CSV table of C-alpha atoms in Angstrom, one decimal:
chain,number,residue,atom,x,y,z
A,1,UNK,CA,-11.5,-16.5,18.4
A,2,UNK,CA,-8.7,-14.6,20.1
A,3,UNK,CA,-6.5,-17.7,19.6
A,4,UNK,CA,-7.1,-17.6,15.8
A,5,UNK,CA,-6.4,-13.9,15.7
A,6,UNK,CA,-3.2,-14.3,17.8
A,7,UNK,CA,-2.1,-17.2,15.6
A,8,UNK,CA,-2.7,-15.1,12.5
A,9,UNK,CA,-0.6,-12.2,13.9
A,10,UNK,CA,2.3,-14.6,14.5
A,11,UNK,CA,2.1,-16.2,11.1
A,12,UNK,CA,1.7,-12.8,9.4
A,13,UNK,CA,4.7,-11.4,11.3
A,14,UNK,CA,6.9,-14.4,10.5
A,15,UNK,CA,6.0,-14.2,6.8
A,16,UNK,CA,6.7,-10.5,6.8
A,17,UNK,CA,10.0,-10.8,8.5
A,18,UNK,CA,11.2,-13.5,6.1
A,19,UNK,CA,10.1,-11.6,3.0
A,20,UNK,CA,11.5,-8.3,4.3
A,21,UNK,CA,14.8,-9.9,5.2
A,22,UNK,CA,15.2,-11.6,1.9
A,23,UNK,CA,13.5,-9.6,-0.9
A,24,UNK,CA,14.6,-5.9,-0.5
A,25,UNK,CA,18.3,-6.7,-0.3
A,26,UNK,CA,18.2,-9.2,-3.2
A,27,UNK,CA,16.0,-7.9,-5.9
A,28,UNK,CA,14.2,-4.7,-5.1
A,29,UNK,CA,15.3,-1.5,-6.4
A,30,UNK,CA,12.9,1.3,-7.3
A,31,UNK,CA,13.7,4.1,-9.8
A,32,UNK,CA,12.3,7.5,-9.8
A,33,UNK,CA,12.9,9.9,-12.7
A,34,UNK,CA,12.3,13.7,-12.8
A,35,UNK,CA,13.0,15.7,-16.0
A,36,UNK,CA,13.3,19.4,-16.7
A,37,UNK,CA,15.0,21.9,-19.0
A,38,UNK,CA,16.9,25.2,-18.8
A,39,UNK,CA,19.5,26.6,-16.5
A,40,UNK,CA,18.9,28.2,-13.1
A,41,UNK,CA,22.1,30.1,-13.5
A,42,UNK,CA,23.7,30.7,-16.9
A,43,UNK,CA,26.9,32.7,-17.5
A,44,UNK,CA,29.5,32.9,-20.3
A,45,UNK,CA,31.8,30.5,-18.4
A,46,UNK,CA,29.4,28.1,-16.7
A,47,UNK,CA,25.8,27.0,-16.1
A,48,UNK,CA,24.0,25.3,-13.2
A,49,UNK,CA,20.6,23.5,-13.1
A,50,UNK,CA,19.0,23.0,-9.8
A,51,UNK,CA,17.4,19.8,-11.0
A,52,UNK,CA,15.7,17.7,-8.3
A,53,UNK,CA,14.9,17.5,-4.6
A,54,UNK,CA,15.2,14.1,-3.0
A,55,UNK,CA,13.6,13.7,0.4
A,56,UNK,CA,12.5,10.7,2.5
A,57,UNK,CA,9.1,9.4,3.4
A,58,UNK,CA,10.3,6.6,5.6
A,59,UNK,CA,12.8,6.5,8.5
A,60,UNK,CA,14.7,3.5,7.1
A,61,UNK,CA,18.2,3.2,5.8
A,62,UNK,CA,18.1,4.0,2.1
A,63,UNK,CA,20.8,3.4,-0.4
A,64,UNK,CA,20.6,5.7,-3.4
A,65,UNK,CA,22.1,5.4,-6.9
A,66,UNK,CA,21.8,8.8,-8.6
A,67,UNK,CA,22.7,9.6,-12.2
A,68,UNK,CA,21.6,12.1,-14.8
A,69,UNK,CA,21.1,11.9,-18.6
A,70,UNK,CA,19.9,14.4,-21.1
A,71,UNK,CA,20.7,16.6,-24.2
A,72,UNK,CA,22.8,19.7,-24.5
A,73,UNK,CA,23.5,21.3,-27.9
A,74,UNK,CA,26.4,23.7,-26.9
A,75,UNK,CA,30.0,22.8,-26.4
A,76,UNK,CA,31.1,22.1,-22.9
A,77,UNK,CA,34.5,21.7,-21.4
A,78,UNK,CA,33.6,19.9,-18.2
A,79,UNK,CA,30.4,18.8,-16.4
A,80,UNK,CA,29.5,17.3,-13.1
A,81,UNK,CA,26.5,16.0,-11.2
A,82,UNK,CA,26.4,17.0,-7.5
A,83,UNK,CA,24.2,15.8,-4.6
A,84,UNK,CA,24.2,18.5,-2.0
A,85,UNK,CA,22.3,18.5,1.3
A,86,UNK,CA,19.3,20.9,0.9
A,87,UNK,CA,20.1,22.7,4.2
A,88,UNK,CA,23.6,23.6,3.2
A,89,UNK,CA,22.6,24.6,-0.3
A,90,UNK,CA,19.8,26.8,0.7
A,91,UNK,CA,21.7,28.1,3.7
A,92,UNK,CA,24.7,29.6,2.0
A,93,UNK,CA,25.6,28.2,-1.4
A,94,UNK,CA,22.5,29.3,-3.3
A,95,UNK,CA,23.2,33.0,-2.6
A,96,UNK,CA,27.0,33.1,-3.0
A,97,UNK,CA,27.5,30.9,-6.2
A,98,UNK,CA,26.4,33.6,-8.7
A,99,UNK,CA,29.2,35.9,-7.5
A,100,UNK,CA,32.1,33.5,-7.5
A,101,UNK,CA,34.7,32.6,-10.2
A,102,UNK,CA,34.3,29.3,-12.1
A,103,UNK,CA,37.1,27.5,-10.1
A,104,UNK,CA,35.7,28.7,-6.8
A,105,UNK,CA,32.1,27.5,-7.7
A,106,UNK,CA,33.4,24.1,-8.6
A,107,UNK,CA,35.6,23.8,-5.4
A,108,UNK,CA,32.7,24.9,-3.2
A,109,UNK,CA,30.3,22.5,-4.8
A,110,UNK,CA,32.8,19.6,-4.4
A,111,UNK,CA,33.5,20.5,-0.8
A,112,UNK,CA,29.8,20.6,0.2
A,113,UNK,CA,28.6,17.7,-1.9
A,114,UNK,CA,27.8,14.3,-0.3
A,115,UNK,CA,28.5,12.8,-3.7
A,116,UNK,CA,29.5,13.9,-7.2
A,117,UNK,CA,30.1,12.3,-10.5
A,118,UNK,CA,31.5,13.2,-13.9
A,119,UNK,CA,29.2,13.9,-16.8
A,120,UNK,CA,30.2,13.0,-20.3
A,121,UNK,CA,29.0,14.3,-23.7
A,122,UNK,CA,28.2,11.5,-26.1
A,123,UNK,CA,27.1,11.5,-29.7
A,124,UNK,CA,23.9,13.3,-30.8
A,125,UNK,CA,24.5,15.9,-28.0
A,126,UNK,CA,23.6,13.3,-25.4
A,127,UNK,CA,24.7,13.8,-21.8
A,128,UNK,CA,25.3,10.9,-19.4
A,129,UNK,CA,26.9,10.8,-15.9
A,130,UNK,CA,28.5,8.2,-13.8
A,131,UNK,CA,26.5,7.0,-10.8
A,132,UNK,CA,26.7,8.4,-7.3
A,133,UNK,CA,26.2,5.8,-4.6
A,134,UNK,CA,25.3,7.2,-1.2
A,135,UNK,CA,23.2,6.6,2.0
A,136,UNK,CA,20.4,9.2,2.2
A,137,UNK,CA,20.6,11.1,5.5
A,138,UNK,CA,19.1,14.6,4.9
A,139,UNK,CA,17.1,15.9,1.9
A,140,UNK,CA,19.3,16.4,-1.1
A,141,UNK,CA,19.4,18.8,-4.1
A,142,UNK,CA,20.7,17.4,-7.3
A,143,UNK,CA,22.6,19.9,-9.4
A,144,UNK,CA,24.0,19.7,-12.9
A,145,UNK,CA,27.1,21.8,-13.3
A,146,UNK,CA,28.3,22.6,-16.9
A,147,UNK,CA,31.5,24.5,-17.9
A,148,UNK,CA,31.3,26.5,-21.1
A,149,UNK,CA,29.2,29.3,-22.5
A,150,UNK,CA,25.7,28.6,-21.4
A,151,UNK,CA,24.2,31.9,-22.4
A,152,UNK,CA,24.1,31.2,-26.1
A,153,UNK,CA,22.0,28.4,-27.7
A,154,UNK,CA,23.1,26.7,-30.9
A,155,UNK,CA,20.4,26.2,-33.5
A,156,UNK,CA,19.7,22.6,-34.6
A,157,UNK,CA,21.6,21.2,-37.6
A,158,UNK,CA,20.1,22.0,-41.1
A,159,UNK,CA,20.8,18.5,-42.5
A,160,UNK,CA,18.2,16.0,-41.3
A,161,UNK,CA,19.7,14.0,-38.4
A,162,UNK,CA,19.4,10.3,-38.1
A,163,UNK,CA,17.5,10.6,-34.8
A,164,UNK,CA,15.1,13.3,-33.5
A,165,UNK,CA,17.0,16.2,-31.9
A,166,UNK,CA,15.3,18.2,-29.1
A,167,UNK,CA,15.1,22.0,-29.3
A,168,UNK,CA,18.3,23.9,-28.4
A,169,UNK,CA,19.2,24.3,-24.8
A,170,UNK,CA,19.6,21.8,-22.0
A,171,UNK,CA,17.2,18.9,-21.3
A,172,UNK,CA,17.9,16.7,-18.3
A,173,UNK,CA,16.5,13.7,-16.4
A,174,UNK,CA,17.7,12.8,-12.9
A,175,UNK,CA,17.3,9.2,-12.2
A,176,UNK,CA,17.3,8.1,-8.5
A,177,UNK,CA,17.4,4.4,-7.6
A,178,UNK,CA,16.5,3.4,-4.1
A,179,UNK,CA,17.2,0.4,-2.0
A,180,UNK,CA,15.9,-0.3,1.5
A,181,UNK,CA,18.2,-1.8,4.1
A,182,UNK,CA,16.5,-3.8,6.8
A,183,UNK,CA,18.2,-3.1,10.1
A,184,UNK,CA,17.9,-4.1,13.8
A,185,UNK,CA,15.2,-1.5,14.3
A,186,UNK,CA,12.8,-3.3,12.0
A,187,UNK,CA,13.7,-6.7,13.6
A,188,UNK,CA,13.0,-5.3,17.1
A,189,UNK,CA,9.6,-4.1,15.9
A,190,UNK,CA,8.9,-7.6,14.4
A,191,UNK,CA,9.8,-9.1,17.8
A,192,UNK,CA,7.4,-6.7,19.6
A,193,UNK,CA,4.6,-7.7,17.3
A,194,UNK,CA,5.4,-11.4,17.8
A,195,UNK,CA,5.2,-10.9,21.6
A,196,UNK,CA,1.8,-9.2,21.2
A,197,UNK,CA,0.6,-12.0,18.9
A,198,UNK,CA,1.8,-14.7,21.3
A,199,UNK,CA,0.1,-13.0,24.3
A,200,UNK,CA,-3.2,-12.9,22.4
A,201,UNK,CA,-2.8,-16.5,21.2
A,202,UNK,CA,-2.1,-17.8,24.8
A,203,UNK,CA,-4.9,-15.7,26.3
A,204,UNK,CA,-7.3,-16.9,23.6
A,205,UNK,CA,-6.2,-20.6,23.8
A,206,UNK,CA,-6.4,-20.8,27.6
A,207,UNK,CA,-10.0,-19.5,27.5
A,208,UNK,CA,-11.2,-21.9,24.8
A,209,UNK,CA,-12.7,-25.2,25.6
A,210,UNK,CA,-10.4,-27.2,23.3
A,211,UNK,CA,-7.2,-25.6,24.4
A,212,UNK,CA,-4.2,-26.6,22.3
A,213,UNK,CA,-1.8,-25.7,25.1
A,214,UNK,CA,-3.7,-27.8,27.7
A,215,UNK,CA,-3.8,-30.7,25.2
A,216,UNK,CA,-0.1,-30.3,24.6
A,217,UNK,CA,0.5,-30.3,28.4
A,218,UNK,CA,-1.5,-33.5,28.9
A,219,UNK,CA,0.2,-35.1,26.0
A,220,UNK,CA,3.6,-34.2,27.4
A,221,UNK,CA,2.6,-35.7,30.7
A,222,UNK,CA,1.6,-39.0,29.1
A,223,UNK,CA,4.8,-39.3,27.2
A,224,UNK,CA,7.7,-38.7,29.6
A,225,UNK,CA,11.2,-38.9,28.3
A,226,UNK,CA,12.9,-42.3,28.6
A,227,UNK,CA,9.6,-44.0,29.4
A,228,UNK,CA,8.8,-46.9,27.1
A,229,UNK,CA,5.6,-46.6,25.1
A,230,UNK,CA,2.6,-48.6,26.3
A,231,UNK,CA,0.9,-50.9,23.8
B,1,UNK,CA,-19.1,-16.6,31.1
B,2,UNK,CA,-18.5,-15.7,27.5
B,3,UNK,CA,-21.4,-14.3,25.5
B,4,UNK,CA,-23.1,-16.9,23.3
B,5,UNK,CA,-22.5,-14.8,20.2
B,6,UNK,CA,-18.8,-15.1,20.7
B,7,UNK,CA,-19.0,-18.8,21.6
B,8,UNK,CA,-20.9,-19.5,18.4
B,9,UNK,CA,-18.6,-17.3,16.3
B,10,UNK,CA,-15.6,-19.2,17.7
B,11,UNK,CA,-17.4,-22.4,16.8
B,12,UNK,CA,-17.9,-21.2,13.2
B,13,UNK,CA,-14.3,-20.1,13.0
B,14,UNK,CA,-13.2,-23.4,14.4
B,15,UNK,CA,-15.1,-25.3,11.7
B,16,UNK,CA,-13.7,-23.1,9.0
B,17,UNK,CA,-10.3,-22.4,10.6
B,18,UNK,CA,-8.2,-24.5,8.1
B,19,UNK,CA,-9.6,-22.8,5.0
B,20,UNK,CA,-9.5,-19.4,6.7
B,21,UNK,CA,-6.0,-19.8,8.0
B,22,UNK,CA,-4.8,-21.0,4.5
B,23,UNK,CA,-6.5,-18.1,2.7
B,24,UNK,CA,-5.3,-15.6,5.2
B,25,UNK,CA,-1.7,-16.8,5.1
B,26,UNK,CA,-1.8,-16.7,1.3
B,27,UNK,CA,-3.2,-13.1,1.5
B,28,UNK,CA,-0.5,-12.1,4.0
B,29,UNK,CA,2.3,-13.4,1.8
B,30,UNK,CA,1.0,-11.7,-1.3
B,31,UNK,CA,0.6,-8.5,0.5
B,32,UNK,CA,4.0,-8.5,2.1
B,33,UNK,CA,5.7,-9.3,-1.2
B,34,UNK,CA,3.8,-6.5,-3.0
B,35,UNK,CA,4.4,-4.1,-0.2
B,36,UNK,CA,8.1,-4.8,0.0
B,37,UNK,CA,8.3,-4.4,-3.8
B,38,UNK,CA,6.7,-1.0,-3.5
B,39,UNK,CA,8.5,0.1,-0.3
B,40,UNK,CA,11.6,1.6,-2.0
B,41,UNK,CA,9.2,3.7,-4.2
B,42,UNK,CA,7.3,4.7,-1.1
B,43,UNK,CA,10.4,5.5,0.8
B,44,UNK,CA,11.6,8.5,-1.1
B,45,UNK,CA,10.1,11.5,-2.8
B,46,UNK,CA,11.9,12.9,-5.9
B,47,UNK,CA,10.5,16.2,-7.3
B,48,UNK,CA,11.7,18.9,-9.5
B,49,UNK,CA,13.4,21.6,-7.5
B,50,UNK,CA,11.0,24.5,-7.4
B,51,UNK,CA,12.3,27.5,-9.3
B,52,UNK,CA,11.1,31.2,-8.8
B,53,UNK,CA,7.8,31.6,-10.4
B,54,UNK,CA,7.2,27.8,-10.4
B,55,UNK,CA,3.5,27.0,-10.0
B,56,UNK,CA,2.7,23.7,-8.3
B,57,UNK,CA,-0.4,22.2,-10.0
B,58,UNK,CA,-2.7,20.2,-7.7
B,59,UNK,CA,-1.8,16.5,-7.8
B,60,UNK,CA,-4.3,13.7,-7.3
B,61,UNK,CA,-3.8,12.0,-3.9
B,62,UNK,CA,-1.1,9.3,-4.1
B,63,UNK,CA,-2.8,5.9,-4.1
B,64,UNK,CA,0.2,4.0,-2.7
B,65,UNK,CA,-1.6,0.8,-1.8
B,66,UNK,CA,-3.7,0.5,-5.0
B,67,UNK,CA,-1.5,-2.3,-6.6
B,68,UNK,CA,-1.6,-4.3,-3.4
B,69,UNK,CA,-5.3,-3.8,-2.7
B,70,UNK,CA,-6.3,-4.5,-6.3
B,71,UNK,CA,-5.2,-8.1,-5.9
B,72,UNK,CA,-5.6,-8.9,-2.3
B,73,UNK,CA,-8.8,-6.9,-2.0
B,74,UNK,CA,-10.4,-9.2,-4.5
B,75,UNK,CA,-9.2,-12.3,-2.6
B,76,UNK,CA,-10.4,-10.9,0.7
B,77,UNK,CA,-13.8,-10.0,-0.9
B,78,UNK,CA,-14.2,-13.5,-2.3
B,79,UNK,CA,-13.3,-15.0,1.1
B,80,UNK,CA,-15.9,-12.9,2.8
B,81,UNK,CA,-18.6,-13.7,0.2
B,82,UNK,CA,-17.8,-17.4,0.5
B,83,UNK,CA,-17.9,-17.4,4.3
B,84,UNK,CA,-21.2,-15.4,4.3
B,85,UNK,CA,-22.7,-17.9,1.9
B,86,UNK,CA,-21.9,-20.7,4.3
B,87,UNK,CA,-24.8,-19.4,6.5
B,88,UNK,CA,-27.1,-20.1,3.6
B,89,UNK,CA,-25.8,-23.7,3.5
B,90,UNK,CA,-26.6,-24.2,7.2
B,91,UNK,CA,-30.1,-22.8,6.7
B,92,UNK,CA,-30.6,-24.8,3.5
B,93,UNK,CA,-29.5,-28.1,5.1
B,94,UNK,CA,-31.3,-27.5,8.3
B,95,UNK,CA,-28.1,-27.5,10.5
B,96,UNK,CA,-29.2,-24.2,11.9
B,97,UNK,CA,-32.2,-25.8,13.5
B,98,UNK,CA,-29.8,-27.9,15.5
B,99,UNK,CA,-27.8,-24.9,16.7
B,100,UNK,CA,-31.0,-23.0,17.5
B,101,UNK,CA,-32.3,-25.9,19.6
B,102,UNK,CA,-29.4,-24.9,22.0
B,103,UNK,CA,-30.0,-21.9,24.2
B,104,UNK,CA,-28.9,-19.4,21.5
B,105,UNK,CA,-31.3,-16.9,20.1
B,106,UNK,CA,-31.9,-16.3,16.3
B,107,UNK,CA,-30.4,-12.8,16.7
B,108,UNK,CA,-27.3,-14.2,18.4
B,109,UNK,CA,-27.0,-16.9,15.7
B,110,UNK,CA,-27.0,-14.3,12.9
B,111,UNK,CA,-24.9,-11.8,14.8
B,112,UNK,CA,-22.3,-14.6,15.3
B,113,UNK,CA,-22.2,-15.1,11.5
B,114,UNK,CA,-21.7,-11.4,11.1
B,115,UNK,CA,-18.7,-11.6,13.4
B,116,UNK,CA,-17.3,-14.7,11.8
B,117,UNK,CA,-17.8,-13.8,8.1
B,118,UNK,CA,-17.3,-10.1,8.1
B,119,UNK,CA,-15.6,-8.9,11.2
B,120,UNK,CA,-12.9,-11.6,11.6
B,121,UNK,CA,-11.8,-11.7,7.9
B,122,UNK,CA,-11.7,-7.8,7.9
B,123,UNK,CA,-9.6,-7.9,11.1
B,124,UNK,CA,-7.2,-10.4,9.6
B,125,UNK,CA,-7.0,-8.5,6.3
B,126,UNK,CA,-6.3,-5.3,8.2
B,127,UNK,CA,-3.6,-7.1,10.3
B,128,UNK,CA,-2.0,-8.6,7.2
B,129,UNK,CA,-1.7,-5.1,5.7
B,130,UNK,CA,-0.6,-3.2,8.8
B,131,UNK,CA,2.0,-5.7,10.1
B,132,UNK,CA,4.4,-5.2,7.2
B,133,UNK,CA,3.9,-1.4,7.4
B,134,UNK,CA,4.4,-1.5,11.2
B,135,UNK,CA,7.6,-3.5,10.9
B,136,UNK,CA,9.0,-1.3,8.1
B,137,UNK,CA,8.0,2.1,9.4
B,138,UNK,CA,5.1,2.8,11.7
B,139,UNK,CA,4.9,6.4,10.6
B,140,UNK,CA,3.8,5.3,7.2
B,141,UNK,CA,0.5,4.1,8.6
B,142,UNK,CA,-0.5,7.7,9.4
B,143,UNK,CA,0.2,9.1,5.9
B,144,UNK,CA,0.0,6.4,3.3
B,145,UNK,CA,-3.0,4.4,2.5
B,146,UNK,CA,-5.1,4.8,5.6
B,147,UNK,CA,-8.0,6.0,3.6
B,148,UNK,CA,-7.6,3.2,1.0
B,149,UNK,CA,-7.6,0.5,3.8
B,150,UNK,CA,-10.7,2.0,5.4
B,151,UNK,CA,-12.5,2.1,2.1
B,152,UNK,CA,-11.7,-1.5,1.0
B,153,UNK,CA,-12.8,-2.7,4.4
B,154,UNK,CA,-16.1,-0.8,4.1
B,155,UNK,CA,-16.7,-2.0,0.6
B,156,UNK,CA,-16.1,-5.7,1.3
B,157,UNK,CA,-18.1,-5.5,4.6
B,158,UNK,CA,-21.0,-4.0,2.6
B,159,UNK,CA,-20.8,-6.9,0.1
B,160,UNK,CA,-20.6,-9.3,3.1
B,161,UNK,CA,-23.8,-7.9,4.6
B,162,UNK,CA,-25.6,-8.2,1.3
B,163,UNK,CA,-24.6,-11.9,1.1
B,164,UNK,CA,-25.7,-12.6,4.7
B,165,UNK,CA,-29.0,-10.8,4.0
B,166,UNK,CA,-29.6,-12.9,0.9
B,167,UNK,CA,-28.7,-16.1,2.8
B,168,UNK,CA,-31.1,-15.2,5.6
B,169,UNK,CA,-33.9,-14.3,3.2
B,170,UNK,CA,-33.7,-17.1,0.7
B,171,UNK,CA,-31.8,-19.8,2.7
B,172,UNK,CA,-29.8,-20.9,-0.3
B,173,UNK,CA,-26.0,-21.0,-0.4
B,174,UNK,CA,-25.8,-21.0,-4.2
B,175,UNK,CA,-28.1,-17.9,-4.5
B,176,UNK,CA,-26.2,-16.0,-1.7
B,177,UNK,CA,-22.9,-16.8,-3.5
B,178,UNK,CA,-24.2,-15.8,-6.9
B,179,UNK,CA,-25.6,-12.5,-5.5
B,180,UNK,CA,-22.3,-11.8,-3.7
B,181,UNK,CA,-20.2,-12.4,-6.8
B,182,UNK,CA,-22.6,-10.4,-9.0
B,183,UNK,CA,-22.7,-7.6,-6.5
B,184,UNK,CA,-18.9,-7.4,-6.1
B,185,UNK,CA,-17.7,-8.2,-9.6
B,186,UNK,CA,-20.4,-7.5,-12.2
B,187,UNK,CA,-22.4,-4.7,-10.7
B,188,UNK,CA,-19.5,-2.2,-10.6
B,189,UNK,CA,-18.8,-2.8,-14.3
B,190,UNK,CA,-22.5,-2.3,-15.1
B,191,UNK,CA,-22.7,0.9,-13.0
B,192,UNK,CA,-19.6,2.3,-14.7
B,193,UNK,CA,-21.2,1.6,-18.1
B,194,UNK,CA,-24.4,3.3,-17.0
B,195,UNK,CA,-22.4,6.3,-15.8
B,196,UNK,CA,-20.5,6.4,-19.1
B,197,UNK,CA,-23.7,6.3,-21.1
B,198,UNK,CA,-25.3,9.0,-19.0
B,199,UNK,CA,-22.4,11.3,-19.3
B,200,UNK,CA,-22.1,10.6,-23.0
B,201,UNK,CA,-25.8,11.3,-23.7
B,202,UNK,CA,-26.0,14.4,-21.6
B,203,UNK,CA,-22.7,15.7,-23.0
B,204,UNK,CA,-21.4,16.5,-19.4
B,205,UNK,CA,-18.0,16.0,-17.9
B,206,UNK,CA,-18.4,13.9,-14.8
B,207,UNK,CA,-17.3,15.5,-11.5
B,208,UNK,CA,-16.4,13.6,-8.3
B,209,UNK,CA,-19.5,15.0,-6.6
B,210,UNK,CA,-21.8,13.8,-9.5
B,211,UNK,CA,-20.5,10.3,-9.2
B,212,UNK,CA,-20.8,10.0,-5.4
B,213,UNK,CA,-23.7,7.6,-5.8
B,214,UNK,CA,-21.2,4.9,-6.8
B,215,UNK,CA,-19.7,5.2,-3.3
B,216,UNK,CA,-23.1,4.0,-1.8
B,217,UNK,CA,-22.0,0.4,-2.4
B,218,UNK,CA,-18.4,0.8,-3.8
B,219,UNK,CA,-16.5,3.5,-1.9
B,220,UNK,CA,-13.1,2.0,-2.8
B,221,UNK,CA,-13.9,1.7,-6.5
B,222,UNK,CA,-15.3,5.3,-6.5
B,223,UNK,CA,-12.1,6.6,-4.8
B,224,UNK,CA,-9.9,4.8,-7.3
B,225,UNK,CA,-11.9,5.8,-10.4
B,226,UNK,CA,-12.5,9.5,-9.5
B,227,UNK,CA,-9.4,10.2,-7.4
B,228,UNK,CA,-8.1,12.2,-10.3
B,229,UNK,CA,-11.2,14.4,-10.2
B,230,UNK,CA,-10.6,15.1,-6.5
B,231,UNK,CA,-12.7,12.4,-4.9
B,232,UNK,CA,-12.2,12.4,-1.2
B,233,UNK,CA,-11.9,9.1,0.8
B,234,UNK,CA,-13.6,10.6,3.8
B,235,UNK,CA,-16.6,11.6,1.6
B,236,UNK,CA,-16.8,8.1,0.1
B,237,UNK,CA,-16.7,6.6,3.6
B,238,UNK,CA,-19.4,8.9,4.9
B,239,UNK,CA,-21.7,8.0,2.0
B,240,UNK,CA,-21.1,4.3,2.4
B,241,UNK,CA,-21.4,3.9,6.2
B,242,UNK,CA,-25.1,4.6,6.4
B,243,UNK,CA,-25.8,2.0,3.7
B,244,UNK,CA,-23.6,-0.6,5.4
B,245,UNK,CA,-25.3,0.1,8.8
B,246,UNK,CA,-28.7,0.0,7.2
B,247,UNK,CA,-28.0,-3.4,5.6
B,248,UNK,CA,-26.7,-4.8,8.8
B,249,UNK,CA,-29.7,-3.4,10.8
B,250,UNK,CA,-32.1,-4.8,8.2
B,251,UNK,CA,-30.5,-8.2,8.5
B,252,UNK,CA,-30.7,-8.1,12.3
B,253,UNK,CA,-34.3,-6.7,12.2
B,254,UNK,CA,-35.4,-9.5,9.8
B,255,UNK,CA,-33.7,-12.1,12.0
B,256,UNK,CA,-35.5,-10.7,15.1
B,257,UNK,CA,-39.0,-10.6,13.6
B,258,UNK,CA,-39.3,-12.5,10.3
B,259,UNK,CA,-36.6,-15.3,10.4
B,260,UNK,CA,-37.7,-18.9,10.5
B,261,UNK,CA,-35.7,-22.1,10.2
B,262,UNK,CA,-36.8,-25.4,8.7
């Protein structure tokens, strides 16, 4: 019985390793989306939304693709999506940003971000950013930075639009794509499991009456290399 | 010297090893493909950044393994039911008389079937689930899906014990197989219908506590269906375990005192 269990562990480990080596790198990419509305900080020259918090559940190497899309009815002169480590943002930036000039806010955000991307305004008040590619190390906060007067809200157009327009203000969705990278750590763990499975298999096989290993040994004794086969 | 129960279990497994190995390898590959597809989603958590005055509403427990267990749990259950029904075939054909003519007691004979048809498939199913998780990230085992794995093992083991009891009582493979399939596939649907009719006629909103009776035989289904109402996996397991133990004890007691072979 131990032999069957050991054999199953080895087979299961081999299948797992093959699938994990091949699939996650080739095809698999999960996407998580969180949506919200409104500014955390709005002034006459800029506005910031503290949109999403990205943290890890697994200690594996994770490649992220982050972007934002949404709607904003006011005019904007410039906009960026920032990914900033939560520790840095909560430690100092969060408190100091409201008291800084526009240029200083932007410089500080760019200096502390692990990644940032330009956000463009498209037709029908749509917002869309480029993609930030990064390796997730520490928990991240995703911020949307918009230059322009964010204290006023423009009322929706009186003529019926060709597509539904959301209520005035900002509406955003952060999209986070994740890819797992299999590293040596995982392969070492697979090897550990293989050793355990092999030990169980050998222990079980040697104890069983029809031992496969003993049969193999006696078969190897019968057929020695270079010796002609007997009729 | 090895106990006779283990010897006979090994013998049963040896006879069914090809089918068992093929089924389990199939299960393992389905599980690992599904798990690796879900792994990126399980790997990160993306939430709205909490603002001042933000109220976090209670969320239902994340049932991470539900898509995997939905498919492989069914295959595992069918395998357990089919293996349990094999005992009925032995009793029907009279092969069991041959085995029992050897120095093996009736109790050991049935106990070895419990090991071969419930314990070993459960162990292999458990391994096929935890090996990918262990390779990817052992930490995940503590947080994600532990309750789900325990409940599906309990649910299928309960079905397995019902099949063995039917096989021992009626000594018919086809009947044991039919009872197993009915118990695992049809009865949950009927019970859900009954629950729906009761709640409709009494104009009450079901709560997780009111529906705990479903967990007597189907702890995993109960957890899946009423998780959004706050169903607790531990509660479902505690309700099911006495039923599983009682069925197994009943099987062993019947074997000890009322079991006869042709």
